[in-house]
Structures are given as structure tokens and as C-alpha cells.
């Protein structure tokens, strides 16, 4: 048997450990990403036993971030990006300035050099793409106003980090020079800024002029060949190829290049299929991202400098959040939106690590400060799901957009969970027969569409949460229809509903025989298997009509 190469060992070890500790975390009712982080600590160099290759793990994690940003770009049009520029651009700039200033203040209190305090504060100011987008996807918020603002905010931070990584050596020199040498350094700094911005502008222009036409055309041509394998390969080649080219030709980050590749591919009618083809890879590499973070963590820093770690955590979780909340509210957005953005940004991740690594290599950041940064990142990532859970409960109780008539007064109604492609059709059928319907939905655009129709009661939130289901008055409901596409999310809803009312008729949708068994085991009364229903309909359509000649 051949010895495993570092690449194979890292992939296999990372995924196996992530599965084991993720399952344990889920069993203990903790966020599964906590298990992924622990898996990374176990596989890292600071704990006994097997040690994975940290460099390879980081590169695999980078692939996960690229694919994730590509997937976001597929669902995010240029119109969406421009629609939130008025709040995302100044909001991200002010929030990053506040976090950087707080980091520099902490550095000043610790007698750090000015350059070190600046780099440390800048690293605290930028949120993790993976953590934020996973939280948004779990709550189906990416297509909502809150999701668009958060993604726009991320893009601005990404662009700022592109500049920061290029300018860091010059910035360090400027902050560390004597007064007499400042003018020359400032001139070089401005020249570097202009050159970097120019390359970013050229890249964006190429994507908008050439990519907007070439990428959908290529996808359409490959689809016409009829080969699913080639189509999947084309999607990955476009996503990774543009990300790589953007980084090496224009000094744009991999993430930003992948986002624009996805956004241009989103102009194609095949964008939904492209998203489905890349989903398994995105999920697998996202797991490796969290494992790679855990590998960087040195638990000893919590014993050596606990108060510095605590101060850094407070800047990330409290300082950034308060700044973001105040900014969003200042733009006249509701408290729900402000709290969502604030919670989304209350963590740091991949760009912080890249910046810290460059800072150490340039002599601008000490290894102690880097270890504090990594510890604070781990803590903030672990705390973030708990903050989102608290936010979900707050929204369920205090949503200012909720209808004035409380749903508890409804009786004999049908509860429909999910107003997507299938949910809309189910709703129309229910409305056609005059059935009173209550819809549970978390997507703001879908809620606005329902409000315009003014023919349904609405509960806003995640139906898997007991308080949200309680608002739907299941005790007086005639039936529950679970129309969400994700079988795991659907299973959570079925289980929660069955616990609230054992005799309630529950109808759910499934995409496979395994999903049917899964939902049936959790208490669904009827599970509609799409392929089975389609096969039955095709069989019925192929039967000779009464009165038609037999062949």
C-alpha cells in the first residue's frame, strides 16, 4: 500500500475529523462549525498526534472561499449590487475605520508600535466571507434586502483588503519613518494606490464588457452539447480560471474574481443549474476552511494573554457590531436589518489571517499579536451562531413588519411553509379553492409579494423555530404543508410541528427515496416524491384516451 501523500492525507483527515467532531457538536446541540474548528485544533501542530499539512489545508480552504463567492455571484446581479451601494460603501468604510481605530487604541495601551497597532486593527475590521454567507444561506436571506446589504458590505471590505495587502509594506514604511522622509514615502504610497485601483477598474470593466457576453454564451454552447460532465467542468473552469486570472493578472483577490465570474454567469438562463452543480464542492471545501482555521490556533495564548484576547474579542463582537448597527440605523433602515448586519459582521476570518501573515513576514506584526488575532477569530466564529440564534428569537417576537391581526385568531387554516417556486404554486391552488392560508416565510422579497396580494396571513421567520410555529397557531390549523426544498430543513420543521401537535396532517416534499424515508420517520403524514409523481403523470398521459382508437 502506498503512503498517503500530504494532499490526500489532509483532505481525508480533515473531512473525517470534521465529520466526527461535527456529529459530536450536533449531538450536544452546539453549532456544527464548532466541531469543525475542534477538528482543526486536533489536526494542528499545537496538539499531540497526527498533524495535517497546514499549507495544503489553507489552499484547500481558499478553494472553498472561491467556490462560495462564485455561488453568491450566481444569485447576485449588478443591479442588486448597485441598489445597496449607498449604504454598503460608506457603511463598510466607517465600520472598518472604527474597528481599526479601536485596534490601534488597544495597541497604544499595550505599548505596541504604531504600525503593529494599525495592522492589528485592520485585521479586526474585516468579516469572514464563509461565516457570514453560511449564516445568510441557512436563513435564506441572500436574496433579501438584508442579504444584499451584507454581500455589498463584504465586497467593499474585499476591495479594501485588496488595497491593504498591496499597500501594507508602503504603509508600514510610512508609519515608521521620520518626518523628513514622509513626503517621499507618501508619494510612493499614492502611486501604488493609483496603480492598484487602476488594475481593479480594468478587471471590472473587462468582466462587465466581455465577461457578461462571453460567459453566458460559453455556458449555453456547452449545454447544447448535451454532456452534463462537460457542463459541470465548464462551470468549475470558468469560476476557478477567472478567480486565478484575476489574482495573477490584476492583483484582485481570488474571492472578488470568483464573485464577478458568478455574477456574469448569473446572466445566463442556466445559472440555477450551474449553482446546483457546484453545491457539493462548495459545502465540502467550506468544511475544510473551518478545519484550516482550527489548525492555526495555539490554545496556549489563552493562558498567556487572556485579557488581550478578551479585549480583541470585544472589539470584534461588540465594537464592530455597535458601529454597524448605528450606521445602518442612520440610513433609516429598520432595527431588524441593522441587527442582522451587525450580527453578520461580529466575527473575522480569512482576510484577517492573510493580513496577519503578511504583517509578520514584513516585520509589522509580532507573533504574539498574530496568535491573539487567531484566538479572537476562533472565539468570534464560535460565538456568531449563538448571536444569530438570539437574533432569530428576537425577530420572531418583535418583528415590526408582522401583520396587526395576530395569527392566533385563525382557525381551520392551512399553514404553508416556504413561498418559493413550489410554494407559490401550492398557494395559488389553495387560493383557487378558497382555503384560508397562513404562510411562514423568511425571505423579505417573498413577504413583500404576499403583502401586495393581501390574501394571506404571514408569519416571518424560520419555521424550524418553535416560537415561529407557535405564531402560526398549529393547534387550530387544518393541515401543514412544508414546501421548502432542503430535506434537512424540512425535517426539522416536521419534527417541531409534530411535537407541537401530534394529530396534525403534515405534507412535505422530497427529492429522493431516502428523503421520503427521512421525512416519514420524523412524522410527516404524506411525503410527495417529485420524480414518482412525475412518472405517474407521464404514465397517465401516455394511456389511450377514452374513445380514441386503439393501436
Short mmCIF file of C-alpha atoms in Angstrom, two decimals:
data_model
loop_
_atom_site.label_atom_id
_atom_site.label_comp_id
_atom_site.label_asym_id
_atom_site.label_seq_id
_atom_site.Cartn_x
_atom_site.Cartn_y
_atom_site.Cartn_z
CA UNK A 1 0.00 0.00 0.00
CA UNK A 2 1.39 3.40 -0.94
CA UNK A 3 1.93 6.03 1.72
CA UNK A 4 -0.69 8.77 1.53
CA UNK A 5 0.55 12.00 0.01
CA UNK A 6 0.19 15.18 2.11
CA UNK A 7 -2.67 16.34 -0.13
CA UNK A 8 -4.69 13.12 0.22
CA UNK A 9 -3.90 12.85 3.93
CA UNK A 10 -5.00 16.43 4.55
CA UNK A 11 -8.29 16.07 2.64
CA UNK A 12 -9.17 12.69 4.14
CA UNK A 13 -8.01 13.53 7.67
CA UNK A 14 -9.68 16.93 7.63
CA UNK A 15 -13.03 15.63 6.40
CA UNK A 16 -13.07 12.57 8.68
CA UNK A 17 -12.17 14.59 11.80
CA UNK A 18 -14.68 17.29 10.81
CA UNK A 19 -17.39 14.66 10.47
CA UNK A 20 -16.60 13.08 13.86
CA UNK A 21 -16.41 16.32 15.83
CA UNK A 22 -19.23 17.92 13.85
CA UNK A 23 -21.50 15.00 14.74
CA UNK A 24 -20.50 15.28 18.40
CA UNK A 25 -21.22 19.03 18.37
CA UNK A 26 -24.62 18.42 16.78
CA UNK A 27 -25.38 15.77 19.39
CA UNK A 28 -24.53 18.27 22.14
CA UNK A 29 -26.80 20.86 20.44
CA UNK A 30 -23.81 23.06 19.58
CA UNK A 31 -23.17 24.66 16.15
CA UNK A 32 -21.58 22.05 13.87
CA UNK A 33 -18.88 24.52 12.85
CA UNK A 34 -17.64 24.34 16.46
CA UNK A 35 -16.90 20.69 15.74
CA UNK A 36 -15.08 21.62 12.54
CA UNK A 37 -12.89 24.08 14.44
CA UNK A 38 -12.10 21.48 17.12
CA UNK A 39 -11.18 19.04 14.34
CA UNK A 40 -8.68 21.61 13.08
CA UNK A 41 -7.19 22.05 16.55
CA UNK A 42 -6.78 18.25 16.84
CA UNK A 43 -5.10 18.11 13.41
CA UNK A 44 -2.92 21.16 14.12
CA UNK A 45 0.69 21.39 15.29
CA UNK A 46 -0.17 22.55 18.82
CA UNK A 47 -1.80 19.28 19.92
CA UNK A 48 -0.29 15.76 20.10
CA UNK A 49 -0.93 13.17 17.40
CA UNK A 50 -1.30 13.40 13.65
CA UNK A 51 -0.56 16.82 12.12
CA UNK A 52 -2.05 17.82 8.78
CA UNK A 53 -0.16 19.94 6.25
CA UNK A 54 -1.19 23.49 7.19
CA UNK A 55 -0.14 24.99 3.84
CA UNK A 56 -2.20 22.50 1.83
CA UNK A 57 -5.15 22.90 4.21
CA UNK A 58 -5.07 26.66 3.67
CA UNK A 59 -5.04 26.27 -0.11
CA UNK A 60 -7.99 23.87 0.06
CA UNK A 61 -9.79 26.39 2.25
CA UNK A 62 -9.08 29.10 -0.34
CA UNK A 63 -10.80 26.91 -2.94
CA UNK A 64 -13.82 26.73 -0.67
CA UNK A 65 -13.99 30.52 -0.35
CA UNK A 66 -13.64 30.90 -4.14
CA UNK A 67 -16.49 28.48 -4.82
CA UNK A 68 -18.64 30.07 -2.14
CA UNK A 69 -18.21 33.58 -3.56
CA UNK A 70 -18.86 32.21 -7.04
CA UNK A 71 -22.13 30.72 -5.81
CA UNK A 72 -23.14 34.03 -4.26
CA UNK A 73 -22.33 35.84 -7.51
CA UNK A 74 -24.66 33.47 -9.39
CA UNK A 75 -27.60 34.80 -7.39
CA UNK A 76 -26.42 38.40 -7.24
CA UNK A 77 -26.91 40.75 -10.19
CA UNK A 78 -25.12 44.02 -10.85
CA UNK A 79 -28.45 45.72 -10.23
CA UNK A 80 -28.58 44.17 -6.75
CA UNK A 81 -25.04 45.36 -6.05
CA UNK A 82 -25.75 48.92 -7.17
CA UNK A 83 -29.04 49.02 -5.26
CA UNK A 84 -27.21 48.86 -1.92
CA UNK A 85 -24.11 50.91 -2.77
CA UNK A 86 -25.45 53.97 -0.93
CA UNK A 87 -25.32 52.11 2.38
CA UNK A 88 -22.68 49.41 1.76
CA UNK A 89 -19.85 51.68 0.63
CA UNK A 90 -19.96 54.31 3.40
CA UNK A 91 -21.11 51.74 5.93
CA UNK A 92 -18.20 49.37 5.34
CA UNK A 93 -15.72 52.27 5.24
CA UNK A 94 -16.89 53.77 8.54
CA UNK A 95 -17.18 50.41 10.29
CA UNK A 96 -13.67 49.40 9.20
CA UNK A 97 -12.33 52.78 10.36
CA UNK A 98 -13.95 52.34 13.78
CA UNK A 99 -12.62 48.79 14.23
CA UNK A 100 -9.13 49.80 13.05
CA UNK A 101 -9.15 52.76 15.45
CA UNK A 102 -10.18 50.53 18.37
CA UNK A 103 -7.41 48.09 17.46
CA UNK A 104 -4.87 50.92 17.37
CA UNK A 105 -6.14 52.13 20.75
CA UNK A 106 -5.60 48.66 22.21
CA UNK A 107 -2.12 48.62 20.70
CA UNK A 108 -1.34 52.02 22.22
CA UNK A 109 -2.44 50.78 25.66
CA UNK A 110 -0.12 47.77 25.22
CA UNK A 111 2.79 49.97 24.02
CA UNK A 112 2.84 48.37 20.58
CA UNK A 113 4.45 50.24 17.69
CA UNK A 114 2.04 52.35 15.65
CA UNK A 115 2.39 50.14 12.56
CA UNK A 116 1.60 46.99 14.57
CA UNK A 117 -1.49 48.58 16.10
CA UNK A 118 -2.68 49.65 12.65
CA UNK A 119 -2.24 46.20 11.09
CA UNK A 120 -3.85 44.53 14.12
CA UNK A 121 -6.84 46.88 14.00
CA UNK A 122 -7.24 46.48 10.24
CA UNK A 123 -7.27 42.69 10.64
CA UNK A 124 -10.04 43.02 13.25
CA UNK A 125 -12.17 45.13 10.91
CA UNK A 126 -12.94 42.64 8.13
CA UNK A 127 -15.52 39.86 8.46
CA UNK A 128 -15.21 36.26 7.28
CA UNK A 129 -16.92 35.61 3.97
CA UNK A 130 -17.56 31.95 4.76
CA UNK A 131 -19.09 32.53 8.19
CA UNK A 132 -21.32 35.38 7.01
CA UNK A 133 -22.57 33.63 3.89
CA UNK A 134 -23.27 30.33 5.67
CA UNK A 135 -25.40 32.18 8.23
CA UNK A 136 -27.25 34.00 5.44
CA UNK A 137 -27.82 30.81 3.42
CA UNK A 138 -29.14 28.91 6.45
CA UNK A 139 -31.77 31.61 6.92
CA UNK A 140 -32.43 32.04 3.18
CA UNK A 141 -31.55 35.72 3.42
CA UNK A 142 -29.18 36.08 0.46
CA UNK A 143 -31.98 37.20 -1.85
CA UNK A 144 -33.44 39.59 0.73
CA UNK A 145 -32.66 43.25 1.31
CA UNK A 146 -30.62 42.32 4.38
CA UNK A 147 -28.67 39.75 2.38
CA UNK A 148 -27.91 42.20 -0.42
CA UNK A 149 -26.63 44.81 2.03
CA UNK A 150 -24.44 42.21 3.76
CA UNK A 151 -22.96 40.96 0.48
CA UNK A 152 -22.42 44.51 -0.77
CA UNK A 153 -20.69 45.29 2.53
CA UNK A 154 -18.47 42.22 2.03
CA UNK A 155 -17.49 43.31 -1.47
CA UNK A 156 -16.43 46.74 -0.21
CA UNK A 157 -14.37 45.10 2.55
CA UNK A 158 -12.85 42.77 -0.05
CA UNK A 159 -11.79 45.70 -2.22
CA UNK A 160 -10.35 47.45 0.83
CA UNK A 161 -8.33 44.34 1.68
CA UNK A 162 -7.03 44.12 -1.89
CA UNK A 163 -5.62 47.62 -1.43
CA UNK A 164 -4.37 46.87 2.08
CA UNK A 165 -2.43 43.74 1.05
CA UNK A 166 -0.73 45.59 -1.80
CA UNK A 167 -0.02 48.72 0.24
CA UNK A 168 0.96 47.12 3.55
CA UNK A 169 4.73 47.34 3.06
CA UNK A 170 4.46 51.00 1.99
CA UNK A 171 2.03 51.80 4.83
CA UNK A 172 4.39 50.22 7.35
CA UNK A 173 7.27 52.26 5.99
CA UNK A 174 5.21 55.44 6.11
CA UNK A 175 4.10 54.88 9.70
CA UNK A 176 7.62 54.07 10.78
CA UNK A 177 9.54 56.86 9.01
CA UNK A 178 10.84 60.09 10.39
CA UNK A 179 9.18 63.36 9.44
CA UNK A 180 11.84 64.18 6.92
CA UNK A 181 11.18 61.05 4.89
CA UNK A 182 7.41 61.20 4.94
CA UNK A 183 6.87 63.12 1.71
CA UNK A 184 8.78 60.65 -0.43
CA UNK A 185 7.01 57.73 1.18
CA UNK A 186 3.64 59.43 0.76
CA UNK A 187 4.33 59.94 -2.96
CA UNK A 188 5.19 56.25 -3.38
CA UNK A 189 2.09 55.32 -1.40
CA UNK A 190 -0.20 57.41 -3.61
CA UNK A 191 1.41 55.99 -6.74
CA UNK A 192 0.82 52.43 -5.51
CA UNK A 193 -2.80 53.26 -4.64
CA UNK A 194 -3.43 54.68 -8.12
CA UNK A 195 -1.82 51.68 -9.83
CA UNK A 196 -3.80 49.17 -7.75
CA UNK A 197 -7.12 50.95 -8.23
CA UNK A 198 -6.43 51.18 -11.97
CA UNK A 199 -5.94 47.40 -12.25
CA UNK A 200 -9.15 46.72 -10.31
CA UNK A 201 -11.08 49.10 -12.60
CA UNK A 202 -9.68 47.38 -15.71
CA UNK A 203 -10.66 43.95 -14.38
CA UNK A 204 -14.21 45.06 -13.53
CA UNK A 205 -14.57 46.73 -16.94
CA UNK A 206 -13.42 43.56 -18.74
CA UNK A 207 -15.91 41.46 -16.79
CA UNK A 208 -18.79 43.85 -17.50
CA UNK A 209 -17.99 44.30 -21.19
CA UNK A 210 -16.51 40.96 -22.27
CA UNK A 211 -17.41 38.53 -19.48
CA UNK A 212 -21.08 39.49 -19.43
CA UNK A 213 -21.42 38.24 -23.00
CA UNK A 214 -18.73 35.57 -23.29
CA UNK A 215 -19.51 33.58 -20.11
CA UNK A 216 -23.27 33.01 -20.73
CA UNK A 217 -22.55 32.25 -24.40
CA UNK A 218 -19.94 29.62 -23.43
CA UNK A 219 -22.29 28.03 -20.93
CA UNK A 220 -25.12 27.90 -23.47
CA UNK A 221 -22.84 26.34 -26.10
CA UNK A 222 -21.61 23.62 -23.72
CA UNK A 223 -25.17 22.91 -22.58
CA UNK A 224 -26.21 22.41 -26.20
CA UNK A 225 -23.68 19.56 -26.46
CA UNK A 226 -25.86 17.52 -24.11
CA UNK A 227 -22.94 16.47 -21.89
CA UNK A 228 -23.60 17.05 -18.19
CA UNK A 229 -19.97 16.21 -17.41
CA UNK A 230 -18.68 18.92 -19.77
CA UNK A 231 -21.19 21.42 -18.39
CA UNK A 232 -20.04 20.80 -14.81
CA UNK A 233 -16.41 21.07 -15.92
CA UNK A 234 -17.14 24.31 -17.77
CA UNK A 235 -18.71 25.87 -14.67
CA UNK A 236 -15.72 24.97 -12.49
CA UNK A 237 -13.20 26.01 -15.16
CA UNK A 238 -14.85 29.43 -15.54
CA UNK A 239 -15.13 30.01 -11.79
CA UNK A 240 -11.60 28.92 -10.87
CA UNK A 241 -9.97 30.20 -14.08
CA UNK A 242 -11.32 33.74 -13.71
CA UNK A 243 -10.51 33.80 -9.99
CA UNK A 244 -6.93 32.69 -10.70
CA UNK A 245 -6.51 35.09 -13.61
CA UNK A 246 -7.92 38.00 -11.60
CA UNK A 247 -5.42 37.38 -8.82
CA UNK A 248 -2.35 36.94 -11.01
CA UNK A 249 -3.02 39.44 -13.78
CA UNK A 250 -4.84 42.22 -11.92
CA UNK A 251 -3.83 41.66 -8.26
CA UNK A 252 -7.52 41.26 -7.44
CA UNK A 253 -8.35 38.73 -4.73
CA UNK A 254 -9.45 35.21 -5.68
CA UNK A 255 -12.75 35.86 -3.90
CA UNK A 256 -13.57 39.03 -5.81
CA UNK A 257 -12.66 37.41 -9.13
CA UNK A 258 -14.90 34.42 -8.39
CA UNK A 259 -17.77 36.70 -7.33
CA UNK A 260 -17.66 38.60 -10.63
CA UNK A 261 -17.40 35.31 -12.56
CA UNK A 262 -20.55 34.09 -10.82
CA UNK A 263 -22.35 37.40 -11.33
CA UNK A 264 -21.64 37.34 -15.07
CA UNK A 265 -22.67 33.68 -15.29
CA UNK A 266 -25.87 34.68 -13.49
CA UNK A 267 -26.87 36.49 -16.71
CA UNK A 268 -27.36 33.04 -18.27
CA UNK A 269 -30.65 31.14 -18.02
CA UNK A 270 -28.56 28.18 -16.89
CA UNK A 271 -27.32 29.89 -13.71
CA UNK A 272 -29.57 27.77 -11.44
CA UNK A 273 -28.18 24.58 -12.92
CA UNK A 274 -24.63 25.91 -12.52
CA UNK A 275 -25.32 26.61 -8.84
CA UNK A 276 -26.61 23.08 -8.29
CA UNK A 277 -23.57 21.52 -9.98
CA UNK A 278 -21.10 23.34 -7.70
CA UNK A 279 -23.03 22.98 -4.43
CA UNK A 280 -21.42 19.69 -3.20
CA UNK A 281 -17.91 21.03 -3.76
CA UNK A 282 -18.77 24.32 -2.07
CA UNK A 283 -20.02 22.54 1.03
CA UNK A 284 -17.05 20.15 1.26
CA UNK A 285 -14.40 22.85 0.87
CA UNK A 286 -16.25 25.18 3.27
CA UNK A 287 -15.80 22.48 5.92
CA UNK A 288 -12.06 22.38 5.18
CA UNK A 289 -11.97 26.15 5.63
CA UNK A 290 -13.04 25.83 9.27
CA UNK A 291 -10.62 22.94 9.80
CA UNK A 292 -7.78 25.08 8.45
CA UNK A 293 -8.66 27.87 10.92
CA UNK A 294 -8.59 25.43 13.81
CA UNK A 295 -5.13 24.25 12.75
CA UNK A 296 -3.74 27.75 13.18
CA UNK A 297 -4.97 28.07 16.76
CA UNK A 298 -2.48 27.86 19.62
CA UNK A 299 -4.52 27.20 22.81
CA UNK A 300 -1.59 28.39 24.93
CA UNK A 301 -2.28 32.02 24.03
CA UNK A 302 -5.49 31.86 26.13
CA UNK A 303 -3.36 31.18 29.21
CA UNK A 304 -0.51 33.56 28.36
CA UNK A 305 -2.54 36.63 27.35
CA UNK A 306 -6.22 36.08 28.26
CA UNK A 307 -7.01 39.79 28.76
CA UNK A 308 -5.60 40.83 25.40
CA UNK A 309 -7.63 38.08 23.70
CA UNK A 310 -10.74 39.25 25.58
CA UNK A 311 -10.16 42.86 24.51
CA UNK A 312 -9.75 41.80 20.87
CA UNK A 313 -12.96 39.73 21.09
CA UNK A 314 -14.86 42.71 22.50
CA UNK A 315 -13.69 44.89 19.59
CA UNK A 316 -14.89 42.25 17.10
CA UNK A 317 -18.16 41.25 18.75
CA UNK A 318 -19.20 44.50 20.44
CA UNK A 319 -17.27 47.35 18.82
CA UNK A 320 -17.87 46.34 15.20
CA UNK A 321 -21.47 45.38 15.87
CA UNK A 322 -22.37 48.64 17.58
CA UNK A 323 -20.74 50.62 14.77
CA UNK A 324 -22.55 48.64 12.07
CA UNK A 325 -25.88 48.89 13.88
CA UNK A 326 -25.55 52.66 14.26
CA UNK A 327 -24.56 53.10 10.61
CA UNK A 328 -27.46 51.04 9.24
CA UNK A 329 -29.95 52.80 11.51
CA UNK A 330 -28.52 56.17 10.45
CA UNK A 331 -29.51 55.28 6.88
CA UNK A 332 -33.10 54.84 8.00
CA UNK A 333 -33.20 51.02 7.84
CA UNK A 334 -35.34 49.10 10.37
CA UNK A 335 -33.87 47.64 13.55
CA UNK A 336 -34.22 44.10 12.13
CA UNK A 337 -31.94 44.96 9.21
CA UNK A 338 -29.45 46.79 11.44
CA UNK A 339 -29.26 43.89 13.90
CA UNK A 340 -28.80 41.36 11.09
CA UNK A 341 -25.90 43.30 9.55
CA UNK A 342 -24.36 43.90 12.98
CA UNK A 343 -24.56 40.20 13.86
CA UNK A 344 -23.20 39.17 10.46
CA UNK A 345 -20.07 41.28 10.92
CA UNK A 346 -19.36 40.23 14.52
CA UNK A 347 -16.56 37.84 13.51
CA UNK A 348 -13.34 37.78 11.49
CA UNK A 349 -11.78 35.20 9.21
CA UNK A 350 -9.75 34.51 6.10
CA UNK A 351 -8.60 38.01 5.12
CA UNK A 352 -7.59 38.69 8.72
CA UNK A 353 -5.28 35.66 8.64
CA UNK A 354 -3.77 36.64 5.28
CA UNK A 355 -3.18 40.17 6.54
CA UNK A 356 -1.66 38.88 9.78
CA UNK A 357 0.65 36.53 7.91
CA UNK A 358 1.86 39.32 5.64
CA UNK A 359 2.28 41.61 8.64
CA UNK A 360 4.52 39.08 10.39
CA UNK A 361 6.60 38.49 7.23
CA UNK A 362 7.07 42.26 6.82
CA UNK A 363 8.05 42.71 10.47
CA UNK A 364 4.97 44.87 11.11
CA UNK A 365 3.18 42.41 13.40
CA UNK A 366 4.63 40.31 16.22
CA UNK A 367 3.91 36.60 16.51
CA UNK A 368 2.19 37.32 19.85
CA UNK A 369 -0.22 39.75 18.18
CA UNK A 370 -0.88 37.21 15.40
CA UNK A 371 -1.70 34.49 17.94
CA UNK A 372 -4.05 36.86 19.77
CA UNK A 373 -5.73 37.61 16.45
CA UNK A 374 -6.20 33.93 15.67
CA UNK A 375 -7.61 33.22 19.14
CA UNK A 376 -10.05 36.12 18.84
CA UNK A 377 -11.11 34.85 15.41
CA UNK A 378 -11.85 31.37 16.78
CA UNK A 379 -13.89 32.79 19.65
CA UNK A 380 -15.84 35.17 17.38
CA UNK A 381 -16.65 32.38 14.91
CA UNK A 382 -17.89 30.15 17.74
CA UNK A 383 -20.00 32.93 19.25
CA UNK A 384 -21.51 34.09 15.94
CA UNK A 385 -24.08 31.25 15.57
CA UNK A 386 -25.24 31.92 19.13
CA UNK A 387 -25.73 35.60 18.28
CA UNK A 388 -27.74 34.63 15.20
CA UNK A 389 -29.89 32.25 17.27
CA UNK A 390 -30.63 35.10 19.70
CA UNK A 391 -31.40 37.38 16.76
CA UNK A 392 -33.82 34.82 15.30
CA UNK A 393 -35.70 34.68 18.61
CA UNK A 394 -35.80 38.48 18.84
CA UNK A 395 -37.16 38.83 15.31
CA UNK A 396 -39.78 36.16 15.95
CA UNK A 397 -41.04 38.14 18.97
CA UNK A 398 -40.58 41.74 17.85
CA UNK A 399 -40.86 41.81 14.06
CA UNK A 400 -42.19 45.28 13.34
CA UNK A 401 -43.46 44.19 9.92
CA UNK A 402 -45.78 41.49 11.33
CA UNK A 403 -49.49 41.79 10.50
CA UNK A 404 -51.62 43.66 13.02
CA UNK A 405 -54.08 40.76 13.32
CA UNK A 406 -52.36 38.12 15.41
CA UNK A 407 -52.45 34.68 13.76
CA UNK A 408 -53.68 33.08 17.00
CA UNK A 409 -57.17 34.18 15.95
CA UNK A 410 -57.01 31.95 12.83
CA UNK A 411 -58.68 28.56 12.86
CA UNK A 412 -59.33 25.94 10.20
CA UNK A 413 -56.48 27.30 8.08
CA UNK A 414 -53.68 25.65 6.14
CA UNK A 415 -50.11 26.56 7.12
CA UNK A 416 -47.75 26.75 4.15
CA UNK A 417 -44.01 26.86 4.90
CA UNK A 418 -41.99 28.34 2.04
CA UNK A 419 -43.09 30.64 -0.76
CA UNK A 420 -40.56 29.60 -3.39
CA UNK A 421 -41.15 28.04 -6.79
CA UNK A 422 -43.18 25.14 -5.42
CA UNK A 423 -44.73 27.11 -2.56
CA UNK A 424 -46.15 29.72 -4.94
CA UNK A 425 -47.95 27.04 -6.94
CA UNK A 426 -49.32 25.39 -3.81
CA UNK A 427 -50.50 28.78 -2.55
CA UNK A 428 -52.27 29.51 -5.84
CA UNK A 429 -54.04 26.14 -5.69
CA UNK A 430 -55.16 26.76 -2.12
CA UNK A 431 -56.38 30.25 -3.01
CA UNK A 432 -58.28 28.91 -6.03
CA UNK A 433 -60.40 26.65 -3.81
CA UNK A 434 -60.92 29.37 -1.21
CA UNK A 435 -58.78 27.79 1.51
CA UNK A 436 -57.60 30.23 4.16
CA UNK A 437 -53.81 30.09 4.15
CA UNK A 438 -51.10 31.25 6.53
CA UNK A 439 -47.60 31.44 5.02
CA UNK A 440 -44.38 31.16 7.02
CA UNK A 441 -41.50 32.76 5.12
CA UNK A 442 -38.18 34.42 5.98
CA UNK A 443 -37.36 35.95 2.60
CA UNK A 444 -38.26 39.65 2.60
CA UNK A 445 -38.97 39.84 -1.14
CA UNK A 446 -41.41 36.92 -0.90
CA UNK A 447 -43.07 38.57 2.09
CA UNK A 448 -43.48 41.82 0.16
CA UNK A 449 -45.04 39.90 -2.74
CA UNK A 450 -47.52 38.25 -0.37
CA UNK A 451 -48.34 41.59 1.23
CA UNK A 452 -49.14 43.04 -2.19
CA UNK A 453 -51.58 40.18 -2.79
CA UNK A 454 -53.21 40.86 0.58
CA UNK A 455 -54.83 37.42 0.58
CA UNK A 456 -52.81 35.57 3.21
CA UNK A 457 -51.73 35.76 6.82
CA UNK A 458 -47.93 35.89 7.13
CA UNK A 459 -45.50 34.86 9.84
CA UNK A 460 -41.92 35.97 9.22
CA UNK A 461 -39.12 33.72 10.42
CA UNK A 462 -37.58 30.24 10.29
CA UNK A 463 -40.34 27.66 10.67
CA UNK A 464 -37.95 25.24 12.41
CA UNK A 465 -38.03 27.55 15.45
CA UNK A 466 -40.80 26.66 17.92
CA UNK A 467 -41.81 30.33 18.59
CA UNK A 468 -42.39 30.85 14.85
CA UNK A 469 -44.54 27.72 14.55
CA UNK A 470 -46.43 28.76 17.65
CA UNK A 471 -47.35 32.06 15.95
CA UNK A 472 -48.96 30.04 13.15
CA UNK A 473 -51.46 28.56 15.66
CA UNK A 474 -50.94 24.93 14.66
CA UNK A 475 -53.46 23.95 17.33
CA UNK A 476 -56.24 25.38 15.17
CA UNK A 477 -54.78 24.52 11.77
CA UNK A 478 -56.35 22.12 9.27
CA UNK A 479 -53.01 21.00 7.79
CA UNK A 480 -49.33 21.91 7.42
CA UNK A 481 -47.61 21.90 4.02
CA UNK A 482 -43.79 22.02 4.09
CA UNK A 483 -42.72 23.28 0.66
CA UNK A 484 -39.05 24.12 1.39
CA UNK A 485 -36.61 22.29 -0.94
CA UNK A 486 -33.97 21.33 1.66
CA UNK A 487 -34.91 17.93 3.17
CA UNK A 488 -32.91 18.58 6.35
CA UNK A 489 -34.61 21.92 6.95
CA UNK A 490 -37.93 20.30 6.07
CA UNK A 491 -37.22 17.51 8.55
CA UNK A 492 -36.57 19.99 11.36
CA UNK A 493 -39.89 21.72 10.62
CA UNK A 494 -41.80 18.41 10.51
CA UNK A 495 -40.28 17.26 13.80
CA UNK A 496 -41.01 20.59 15.55
CA UNK A 497 -44.59 20.66 14.23
CA UNK A 498 -45.26 17.05 15.21
CA UNK A 499 -44.05 17.81 18.74
CA UNK A 500 -46.48 20.75 18.98
CA UNK A 501 -49.47 18.85 17.57
CA UNK A 502 -49.31 15.03 17.22
CA UNK A 503 -52.52 14.70 15.16
CA UNK A 504 -51.83 17.42 12.57
CA UNK A 505 -51.81 16.30 8.91
CA UNK A 506 -48.36 17.23 7.59
CA UNK A 507 -47.45 17.13 3.87
CA UNK A 508 -43.79 17.54 2.85
CA UNK A 509 -41.81 17.42 -0.39
CA UNK A 510 -38.83 15.19 -1.19
CA UNK A 511 -36.29 14.72 -3.98
CA UNK A 512 -35.28 11.10 -3.37
CA UNK A 513 -36.40 7.84 -1.80
CA UNK A 514 -34.01 8.48 1.09
CA UNK A 515 -35.61 11.87 1.73
CA UNK A 516 -39.03 10.23 1.77
CA UNK A 517 -37.88 7.81 4.48
CA UNK A 518 -36.19 10.66 6.40
CA UNK A 519 -39.29 12.87 6.45
CA UNK A 520 -41.64 9.96 7.09
CA UNK A 521 -39.55 8.91 10.07
CA UNK A 522 -39.77 12.41 11.55
CA UNK A 523 -43.57 12.40 11.44
CA UNK A 524 -44.79 13.58 8.03
CA UNK A 525 -48.24 12.25 7.20
CA UNK A 526 -47.62 12.35 3.45
CA UNK A 527 -44.39 12.90 1.52
CA UNK A 528 -44.61 13.92 -2.13
CA UNK A 529 -41.71 12.48 -4.09
CA UNK A 530 -41.26 14.66 -7.17
CA UNK A 531 -39.89 12.03 -9.55
CA UNK A 532 -42.51 9.50 -8.52
CA UNK A 533 -45.35 11.98 -9.13
CA UNK A 534 -43.80 12.97 -12.47
CA UNK A 535 -43.52 9.32 -13.55
CA UNK A 536 -47.15 8.69 -12.61
CA UNK A 537 -48.31 11.77 -14.54
CA UNK A 538 -46.33 10.72 -17.63
CA UNK A 539 -47.78 7.21 -17.42
CA UNK A 540 -51.31 8.61 -17.18
CA UNK A 541 -50.69 10.96 -20.11
CA UNK A 542 -49.45 8.07 -22.25
CA UNK A 543 -52.60 5.95 -21.72
CA UNK A 544 -55.14 5.84 -24.56
CA UNK A 545 -57.91 8.37 -24.07
CA UNK A 546 -61.48 7.08 -23.81
CA UNK A 547 -62.90 6.95 -27.30
CA UNK A 548 -59.52 7.14 -29.02
CA UNK A 549 -58.62 4.38 -31.50
CA UNK A 550 -56.54 1.52 -30.11
CA UNK A 551 -53.24 0.67 -31.77
#
